[in-house]
Every structure is written in structure tokens, then in C-alpha cells.
PDB file of C-alpha atoms in Angstrom:
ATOM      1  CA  UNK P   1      -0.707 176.664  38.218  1.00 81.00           C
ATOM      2  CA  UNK P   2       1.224 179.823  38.754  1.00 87.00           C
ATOM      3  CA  UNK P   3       1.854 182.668  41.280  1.00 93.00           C
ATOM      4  CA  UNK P   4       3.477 184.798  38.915  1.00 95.00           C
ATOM      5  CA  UNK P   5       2.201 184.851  35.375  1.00 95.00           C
ATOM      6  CA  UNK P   6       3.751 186.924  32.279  1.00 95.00           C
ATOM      7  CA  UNK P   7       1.297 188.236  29.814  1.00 93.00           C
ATOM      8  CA  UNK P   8       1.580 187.275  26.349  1.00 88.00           C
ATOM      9  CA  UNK P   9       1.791 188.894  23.258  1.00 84.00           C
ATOM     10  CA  UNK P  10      -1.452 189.836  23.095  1.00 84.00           C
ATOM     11  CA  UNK P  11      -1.411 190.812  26.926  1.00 83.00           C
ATOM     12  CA  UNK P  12      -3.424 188.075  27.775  1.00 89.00           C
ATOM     13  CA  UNK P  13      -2.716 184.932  29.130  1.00 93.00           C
ATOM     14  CA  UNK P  14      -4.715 181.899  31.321  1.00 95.00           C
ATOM     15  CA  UNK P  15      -4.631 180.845  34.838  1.00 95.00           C
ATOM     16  CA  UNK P  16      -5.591 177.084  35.153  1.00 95.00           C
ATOM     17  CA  UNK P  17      -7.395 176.353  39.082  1.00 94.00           C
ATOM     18  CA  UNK P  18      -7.040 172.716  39.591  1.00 93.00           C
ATOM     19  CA  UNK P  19      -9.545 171.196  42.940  1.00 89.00           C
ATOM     20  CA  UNK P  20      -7.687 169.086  45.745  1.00 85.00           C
ATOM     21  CA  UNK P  21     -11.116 169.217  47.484  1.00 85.00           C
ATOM     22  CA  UNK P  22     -13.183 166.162  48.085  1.00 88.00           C
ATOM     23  CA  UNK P  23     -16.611 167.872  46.900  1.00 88.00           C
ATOM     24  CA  UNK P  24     -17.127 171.068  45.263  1.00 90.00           C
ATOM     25  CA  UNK P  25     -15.696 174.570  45.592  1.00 89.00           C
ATOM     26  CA  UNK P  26     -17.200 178.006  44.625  1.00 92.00           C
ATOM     27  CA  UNK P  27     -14.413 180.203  43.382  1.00 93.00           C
ATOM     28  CA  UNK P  28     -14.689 183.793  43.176  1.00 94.00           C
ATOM     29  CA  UNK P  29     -12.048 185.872  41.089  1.00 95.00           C
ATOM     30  CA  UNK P  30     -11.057 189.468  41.540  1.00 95.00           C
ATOM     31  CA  UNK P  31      -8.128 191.412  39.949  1.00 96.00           C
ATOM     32  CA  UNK P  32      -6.323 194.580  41.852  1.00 96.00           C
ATOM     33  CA  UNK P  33      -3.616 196.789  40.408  1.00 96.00           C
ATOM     34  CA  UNK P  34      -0.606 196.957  41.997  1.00 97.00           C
ATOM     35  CA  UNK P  35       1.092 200.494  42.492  1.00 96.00           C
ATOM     36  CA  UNK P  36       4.629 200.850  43.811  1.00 96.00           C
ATOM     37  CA  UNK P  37       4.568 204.244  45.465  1.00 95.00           C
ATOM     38  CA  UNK P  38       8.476 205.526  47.226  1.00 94.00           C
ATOM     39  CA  UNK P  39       9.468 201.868  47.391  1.00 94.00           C
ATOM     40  CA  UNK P  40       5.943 200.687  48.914  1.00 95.00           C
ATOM     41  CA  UNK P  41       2.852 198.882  47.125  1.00 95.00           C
ATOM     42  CA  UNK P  42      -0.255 200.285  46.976  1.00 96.00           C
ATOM     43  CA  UNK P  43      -3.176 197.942  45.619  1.00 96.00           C
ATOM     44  CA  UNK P  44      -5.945 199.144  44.429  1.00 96.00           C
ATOM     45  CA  UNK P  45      -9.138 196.580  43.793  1.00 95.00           C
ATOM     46  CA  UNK P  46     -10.985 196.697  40.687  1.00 94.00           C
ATOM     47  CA  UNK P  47     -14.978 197.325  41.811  1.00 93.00           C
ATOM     48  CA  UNK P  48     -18.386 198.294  40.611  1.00 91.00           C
ATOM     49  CA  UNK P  49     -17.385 201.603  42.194  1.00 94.00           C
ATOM     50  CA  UNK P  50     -14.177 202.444  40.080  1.00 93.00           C
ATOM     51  CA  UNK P  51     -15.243 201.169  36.568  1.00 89.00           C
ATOM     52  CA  UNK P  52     -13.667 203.700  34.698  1.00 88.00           C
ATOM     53  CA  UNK P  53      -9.967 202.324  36.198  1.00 88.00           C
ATOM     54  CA  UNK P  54     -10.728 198.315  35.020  1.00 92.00           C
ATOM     55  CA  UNK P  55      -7.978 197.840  32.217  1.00 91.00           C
ATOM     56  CA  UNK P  56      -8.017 193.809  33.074  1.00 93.00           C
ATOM     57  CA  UNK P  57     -11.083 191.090  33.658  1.00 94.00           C
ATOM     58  CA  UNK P  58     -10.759 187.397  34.655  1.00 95.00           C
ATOM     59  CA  UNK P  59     -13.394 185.640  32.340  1.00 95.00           C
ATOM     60  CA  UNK P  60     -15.234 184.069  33.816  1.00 95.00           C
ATOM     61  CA  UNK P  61     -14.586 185.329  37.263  1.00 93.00           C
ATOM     62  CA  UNK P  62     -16.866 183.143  39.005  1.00 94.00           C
ATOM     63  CA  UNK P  63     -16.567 178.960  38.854  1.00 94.00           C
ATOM     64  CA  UNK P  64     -17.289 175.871  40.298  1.00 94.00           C
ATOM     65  CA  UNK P  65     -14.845 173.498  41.086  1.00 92.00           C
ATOM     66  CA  UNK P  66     -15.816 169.528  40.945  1.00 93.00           C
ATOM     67  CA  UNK P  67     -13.316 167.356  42.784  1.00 92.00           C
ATOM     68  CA  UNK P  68     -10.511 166.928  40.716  1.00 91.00           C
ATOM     69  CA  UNK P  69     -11.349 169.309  37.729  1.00 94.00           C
ATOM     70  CA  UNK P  70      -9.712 171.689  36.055  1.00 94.00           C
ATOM     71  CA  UNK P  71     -10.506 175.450  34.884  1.00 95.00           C
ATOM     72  CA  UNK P  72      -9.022 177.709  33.012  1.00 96.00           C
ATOM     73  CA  UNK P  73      -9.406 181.247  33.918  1.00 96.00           C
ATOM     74  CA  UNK P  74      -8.537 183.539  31.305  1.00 95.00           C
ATOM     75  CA  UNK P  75      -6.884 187.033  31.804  1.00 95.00           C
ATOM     76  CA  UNK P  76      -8.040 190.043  29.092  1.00 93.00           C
ATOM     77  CA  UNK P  77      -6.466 192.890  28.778  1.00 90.00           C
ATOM     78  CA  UNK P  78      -9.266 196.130  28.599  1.00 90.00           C
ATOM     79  CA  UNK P  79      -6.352 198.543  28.024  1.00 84.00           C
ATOM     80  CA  UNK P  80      -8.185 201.409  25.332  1.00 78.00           C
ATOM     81  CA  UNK P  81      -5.413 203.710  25.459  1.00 73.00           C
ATOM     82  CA  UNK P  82      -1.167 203.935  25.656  1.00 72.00           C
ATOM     83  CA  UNK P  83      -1.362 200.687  25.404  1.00 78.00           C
ATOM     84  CA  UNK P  84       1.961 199.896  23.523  1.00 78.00           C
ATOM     85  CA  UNK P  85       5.352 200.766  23.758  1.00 81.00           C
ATOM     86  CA  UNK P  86       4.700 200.689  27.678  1.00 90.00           C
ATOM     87  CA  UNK P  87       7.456 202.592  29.743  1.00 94.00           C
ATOM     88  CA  UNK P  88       7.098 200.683  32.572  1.00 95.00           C
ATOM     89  CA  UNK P  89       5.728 197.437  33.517  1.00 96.00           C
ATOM     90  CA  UNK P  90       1.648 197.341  34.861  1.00 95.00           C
ATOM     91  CA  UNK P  91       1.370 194.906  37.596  1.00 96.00           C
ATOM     92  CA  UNK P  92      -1.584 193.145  38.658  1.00 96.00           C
ATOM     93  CA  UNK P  93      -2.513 190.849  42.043  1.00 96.00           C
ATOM     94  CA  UNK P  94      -5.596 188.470  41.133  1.00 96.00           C
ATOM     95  CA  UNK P  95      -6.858 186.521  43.652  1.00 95.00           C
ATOM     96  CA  UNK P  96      -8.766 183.567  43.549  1.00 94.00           C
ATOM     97  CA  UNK P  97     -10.875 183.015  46.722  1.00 92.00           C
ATOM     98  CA  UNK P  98     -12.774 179.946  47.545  1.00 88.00           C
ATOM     99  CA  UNK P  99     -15.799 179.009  49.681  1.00 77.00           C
ATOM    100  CA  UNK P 100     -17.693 175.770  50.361  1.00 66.00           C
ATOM    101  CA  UNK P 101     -20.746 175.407  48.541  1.00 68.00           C
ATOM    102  CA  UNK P 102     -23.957 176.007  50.413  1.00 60.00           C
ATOM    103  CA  UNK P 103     -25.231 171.866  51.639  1.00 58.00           C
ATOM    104  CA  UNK P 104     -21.415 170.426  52.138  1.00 57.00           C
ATOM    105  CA  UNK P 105     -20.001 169.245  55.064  1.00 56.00           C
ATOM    106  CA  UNK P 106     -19.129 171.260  57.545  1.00 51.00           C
ATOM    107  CA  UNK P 107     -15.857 169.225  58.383  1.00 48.00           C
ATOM    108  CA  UNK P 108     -14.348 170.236  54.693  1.00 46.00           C
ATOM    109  CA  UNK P 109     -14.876 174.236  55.507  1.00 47.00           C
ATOM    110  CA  UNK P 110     -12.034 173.977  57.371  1.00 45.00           C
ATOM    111  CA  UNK P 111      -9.683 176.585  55.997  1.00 47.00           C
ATOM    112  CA  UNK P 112     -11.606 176.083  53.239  1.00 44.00           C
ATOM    113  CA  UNK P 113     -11.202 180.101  52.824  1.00 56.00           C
ATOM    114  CA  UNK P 114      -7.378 180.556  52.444  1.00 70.00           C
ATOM    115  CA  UNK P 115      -6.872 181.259  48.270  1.00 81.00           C
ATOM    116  CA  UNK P 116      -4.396 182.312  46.595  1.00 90.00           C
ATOM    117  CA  UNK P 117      -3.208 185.526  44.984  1.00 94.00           C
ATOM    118  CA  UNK P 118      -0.616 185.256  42.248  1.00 94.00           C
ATOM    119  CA  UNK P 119       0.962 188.447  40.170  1.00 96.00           C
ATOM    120  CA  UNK P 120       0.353 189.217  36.530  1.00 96.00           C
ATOM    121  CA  UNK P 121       2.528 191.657  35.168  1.00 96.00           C
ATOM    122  CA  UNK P 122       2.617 193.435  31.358  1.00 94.00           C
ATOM    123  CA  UNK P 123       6.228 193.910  30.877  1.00 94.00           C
ATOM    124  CA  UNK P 124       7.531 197.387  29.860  1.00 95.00           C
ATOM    125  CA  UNK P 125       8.611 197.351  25.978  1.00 92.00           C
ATOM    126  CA  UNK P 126      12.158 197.550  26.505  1.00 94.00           C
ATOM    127  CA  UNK P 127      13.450 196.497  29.732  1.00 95.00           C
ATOM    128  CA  UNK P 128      15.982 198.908  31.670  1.00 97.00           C
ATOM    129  CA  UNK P 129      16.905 197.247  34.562  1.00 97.00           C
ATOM    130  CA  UNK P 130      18.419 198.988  37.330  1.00 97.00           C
ATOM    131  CA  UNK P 131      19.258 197.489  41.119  1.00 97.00           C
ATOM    132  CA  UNK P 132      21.690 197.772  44.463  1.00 97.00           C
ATOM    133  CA  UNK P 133      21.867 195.072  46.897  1.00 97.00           C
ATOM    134  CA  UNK P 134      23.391 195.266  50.395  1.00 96.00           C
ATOM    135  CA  UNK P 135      24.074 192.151  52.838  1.00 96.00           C
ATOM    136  CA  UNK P 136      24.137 192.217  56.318  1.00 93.00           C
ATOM    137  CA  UNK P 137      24.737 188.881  56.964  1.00 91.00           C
ATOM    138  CA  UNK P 138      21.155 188.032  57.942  1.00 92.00           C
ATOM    139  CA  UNK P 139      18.979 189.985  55.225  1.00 95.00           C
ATOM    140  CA  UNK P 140      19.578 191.651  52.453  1.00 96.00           C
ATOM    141  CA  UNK P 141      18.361 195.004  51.248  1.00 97.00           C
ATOM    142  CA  UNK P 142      16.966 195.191  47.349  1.00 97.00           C
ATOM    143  CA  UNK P 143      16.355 198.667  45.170  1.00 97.00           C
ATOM    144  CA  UNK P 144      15.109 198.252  42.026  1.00 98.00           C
ATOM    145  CA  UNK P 145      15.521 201.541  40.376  1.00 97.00           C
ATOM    146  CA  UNK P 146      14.824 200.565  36.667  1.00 97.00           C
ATOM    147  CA  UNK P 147      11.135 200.220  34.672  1.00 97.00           C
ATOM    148  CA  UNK P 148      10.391 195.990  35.104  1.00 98.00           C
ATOM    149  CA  UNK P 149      10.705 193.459  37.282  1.00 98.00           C
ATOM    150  CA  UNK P 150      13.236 190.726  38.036  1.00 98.00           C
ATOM    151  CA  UNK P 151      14.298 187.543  39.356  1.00 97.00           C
ATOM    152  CA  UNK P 152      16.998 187.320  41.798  1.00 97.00           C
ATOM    153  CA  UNK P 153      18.533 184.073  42.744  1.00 96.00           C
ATOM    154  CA  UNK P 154      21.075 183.815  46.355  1.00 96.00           C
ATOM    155  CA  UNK P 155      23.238 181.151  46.180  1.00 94.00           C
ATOM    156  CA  UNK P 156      26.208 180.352  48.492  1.00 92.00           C
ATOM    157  CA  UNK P 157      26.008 176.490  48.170  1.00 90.00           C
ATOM    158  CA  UNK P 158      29.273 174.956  47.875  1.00 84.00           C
ATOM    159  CA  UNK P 159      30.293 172.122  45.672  1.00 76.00           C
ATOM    160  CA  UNK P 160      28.789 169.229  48.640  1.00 70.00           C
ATOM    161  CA  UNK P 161      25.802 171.121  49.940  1.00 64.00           C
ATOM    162  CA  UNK P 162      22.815 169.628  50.097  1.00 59.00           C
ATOM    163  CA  UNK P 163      19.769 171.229  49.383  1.00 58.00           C
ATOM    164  CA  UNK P 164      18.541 170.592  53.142  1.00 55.00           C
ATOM    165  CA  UNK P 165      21.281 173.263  53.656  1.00 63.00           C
ATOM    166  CA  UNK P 166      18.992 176.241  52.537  1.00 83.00           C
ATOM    167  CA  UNK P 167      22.201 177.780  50.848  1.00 90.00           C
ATOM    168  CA  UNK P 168      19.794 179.103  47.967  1.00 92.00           C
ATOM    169  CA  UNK P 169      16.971 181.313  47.498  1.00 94.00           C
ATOM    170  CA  UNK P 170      15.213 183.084  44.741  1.00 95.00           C
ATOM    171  CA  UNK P 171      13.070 186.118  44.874  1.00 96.00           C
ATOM    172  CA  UNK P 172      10.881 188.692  42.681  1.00 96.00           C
ATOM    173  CA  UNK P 173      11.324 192.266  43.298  1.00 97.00           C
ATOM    174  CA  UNK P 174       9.352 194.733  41.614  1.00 97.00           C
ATOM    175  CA  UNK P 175       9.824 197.787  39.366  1.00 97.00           C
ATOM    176  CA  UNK P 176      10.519 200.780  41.804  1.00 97.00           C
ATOM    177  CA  UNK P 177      10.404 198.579  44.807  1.00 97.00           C
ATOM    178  CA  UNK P 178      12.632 198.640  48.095  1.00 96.00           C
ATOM    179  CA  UNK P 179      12.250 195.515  50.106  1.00 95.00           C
ATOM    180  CA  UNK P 180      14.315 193.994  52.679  1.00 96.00           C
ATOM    181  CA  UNK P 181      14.507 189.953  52.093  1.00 96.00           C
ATOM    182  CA  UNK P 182      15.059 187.744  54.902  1.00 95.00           C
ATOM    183  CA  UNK P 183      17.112 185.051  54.017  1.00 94.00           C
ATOM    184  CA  UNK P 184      17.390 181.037  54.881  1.00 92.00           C
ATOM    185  CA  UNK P 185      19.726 179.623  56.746  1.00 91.00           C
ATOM    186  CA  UNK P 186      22.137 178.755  54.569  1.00 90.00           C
ATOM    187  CA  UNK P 187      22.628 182.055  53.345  1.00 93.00           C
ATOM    188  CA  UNK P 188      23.374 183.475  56.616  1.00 93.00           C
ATOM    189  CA  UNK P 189      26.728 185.492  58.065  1.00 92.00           C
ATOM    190  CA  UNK P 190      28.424 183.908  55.175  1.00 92.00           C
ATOM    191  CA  UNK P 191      31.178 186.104  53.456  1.00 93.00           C
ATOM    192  CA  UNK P 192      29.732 186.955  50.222  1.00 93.00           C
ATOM    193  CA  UNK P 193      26.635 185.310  48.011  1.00 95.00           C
ATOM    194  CA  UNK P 194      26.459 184.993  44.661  1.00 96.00           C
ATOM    195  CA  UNK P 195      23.782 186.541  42.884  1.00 97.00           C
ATOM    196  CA  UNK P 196      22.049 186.305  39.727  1.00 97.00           C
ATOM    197  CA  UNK P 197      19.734 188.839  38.379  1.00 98.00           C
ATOM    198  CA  UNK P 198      17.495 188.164  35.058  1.00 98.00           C
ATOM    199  CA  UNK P 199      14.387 189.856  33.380  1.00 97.00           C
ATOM    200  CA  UNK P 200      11.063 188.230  32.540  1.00 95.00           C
ATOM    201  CA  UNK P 201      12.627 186.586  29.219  1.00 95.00           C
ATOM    202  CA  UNK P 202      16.240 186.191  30.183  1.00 96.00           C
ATOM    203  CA  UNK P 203      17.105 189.041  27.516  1.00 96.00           C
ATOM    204  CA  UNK P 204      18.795 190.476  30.795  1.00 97.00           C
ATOM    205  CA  UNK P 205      21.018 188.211  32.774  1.00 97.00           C
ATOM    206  CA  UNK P 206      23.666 189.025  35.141  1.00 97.00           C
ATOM    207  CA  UNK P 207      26.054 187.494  37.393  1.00 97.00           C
ATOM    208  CA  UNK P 208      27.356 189.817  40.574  1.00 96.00           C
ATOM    209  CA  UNK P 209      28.696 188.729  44.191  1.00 96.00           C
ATOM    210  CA  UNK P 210      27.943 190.747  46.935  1.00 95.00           C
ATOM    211  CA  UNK P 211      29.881 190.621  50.233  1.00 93.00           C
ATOM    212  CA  UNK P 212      28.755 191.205  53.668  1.00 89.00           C
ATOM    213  CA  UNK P 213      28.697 195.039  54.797  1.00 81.00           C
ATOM    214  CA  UNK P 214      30.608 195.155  58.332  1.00 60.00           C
ATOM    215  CA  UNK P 215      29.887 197.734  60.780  1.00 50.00           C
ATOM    216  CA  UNK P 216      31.992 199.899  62.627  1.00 41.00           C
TER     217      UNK P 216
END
């Protein structure tokens, strides 16, 4: 129900699976932290072999899936120390991979391993957000220099434009990430975008343009 969930209060917080499957799945959860290392990430999976680093379980982390049910997964925070007050956000990739159950058909396995694997993050305390953009008419180039994530939203729609247009995009970049984001059509060798910038609860919001960066 979500490929980006925001932890709660209490740090914890539920993913819901819901089957599209005509007969029944075996789902298999696992949870890796997410680093950002000089602009790159680094994941690191959460094993029998690096207990000591688990700070976050999926309960249950194993489920079947009837056809058409729902599950909720829920996400528990193991944190035992600096726990509050958190400098900087602690991101999280859990993915939830699916097999066919041992007896189906062999005609439903068919990509019957693609899953998905959405973001949790635990949002700093107090957000300092921190960025640079720069647009080269085909991509643009994001730093976020501050301690949390944030949305970014592209727009260069005019007042007519139709959605089939593609002049509108949003993205999620990272605390301490540099990424270079490819845009859609619409957005393309036009003369400056409009860009909106916001935190995980809106407390941050921002409206900049950015124009296109010619080169000699």
C-alpha cells in the first residue's frame, strides 16, 4: 500500500500486502538499512550473521497470501540506544519477496518473483533541510546537503497542458544524497521549471524556479 512509509510516533508503523494472484502466495519479508556514503547508498541487509546491527523487525516476516486477502505487516522499531532526538534521519529498504507455493500451477510462476521494496524512514527530530539543483535541459542534478529527506515536485505545465504532456514529475531524494534525475518529456529543454521542495510533514515547504544552465 506504500513504497515510502513514515514512521510514527512511536517509530512504528504497518505495511498492508494486498494478493492480485489467482491462488496463493508465500511472502517472505526482509528489512536492510540504508547508508548514504559521499552521495552514494550503501545497503546493508539485516541477517542471522549481523544480529547485533537489527534496530527494526517486520512481524511477522513470513505470510501467506490467499487470493484477494489482505495482511498487515507491522514495522517495530528495536532501537535500545540514542534513540531520540535523532540528528539525522535512519532509512530503511524492506522488501517483500514472493514465491509460488509448492503444488500451484506452473503457468501462475510467471514473474511470480518480482516484489517490491518500499523505504521506511525515522525522520531526524528537527528537520534542517539543505539542497542545490542544476538543469541541463534533459536531467537535473540534486544535492541534498541537510539531515532528512524530501519531496521534490518538477512542474513546467502550462495553464492547457494535459497530463499526457509529462510536464510534471515528483521525486524523493535522500539525506546526504547526490543523484542525477532523468526527467519526462515534458520537462525537457524548457527554459526554467518550477520546483517545489517539502519535508516529510510539510513543516518545510518551498517554492524555487530553476533555469536551464547553458554551456559555453
Amino acid at each position: 500500500d506504500n513504497m515510502l512509509l513514515i514512521a510514527g510516533e512511536d517509530d512504528n508503523a504497518v505495511f498492508t500486502l494486498t494478493s492480485s494472484k489467482v491462488e496463493p502466495e508465500y511472502i517472505k519479508g526482509s528489512v536492510s538499512q540504508v547508508n548514504v556514503e559521499n552521495g552514494e547508498l550503501n545497503k546493508i541487509e539485516l541477517t542471522k550473521d549481523n544480529l547485533p546491527l537489527w534496530d527494526l523487525a517486520l512481524l511477522p516476516n513470513k505470510v501467506i497470501l490467499n487470493p484477494g486477502e489482505r495482511r498487515r505487516v507491522s514495522v517495530k522499531n528495536l532501537c535500545q540506544a540514542n534513540c531520540d532526538n535523532l540528528e539525522k534521519d535512519k532509512v530503511y529498504q524492506v522488501t517483500f519477496m514472493p514465491s509460488a507455493i509448492a503444488g500451484s500451477n506452473k503457468k501462475s510462476r510467471i514473474g511470480i518473483n518480482y516484489g517490491y521494496a518500499p523505504y521506511y524512514i525515522v525522520p531526524a527530530k528537527n528537520s534542517n533541510v539543505d539542497y542545490k539543483f542544476e538543469y541541463d535541459g534533459s536531467k537535473i542534478y540534486v544535492e541534498n546537503n541537510g539531515n532528512t529527506f524530501f519531496y521534490v515536485q518538477f512542474d513546467s505545465c502550462k495553464k492547457n497542458d494535459s497530463l499526457s504532456q509529462e510536464c510534471k514529475q515528483t521525486n524523493t531524494v535522500l539525506a546526504g544524497r547526490k543523484k542525477t534525475i532523468k526527467l519526462a518529456t515534458g520537462l525537457k529543454n524548457v527554459e526554467s521549471i518550477s520546483v517545489k521542495v517539502a519535508n516529510h510533514d510539510y513543516s518545510y515547504t518551498k517554492n524555487i524556479t530553476i533555469k536551464k544552465k547553458f554551456s559555453n
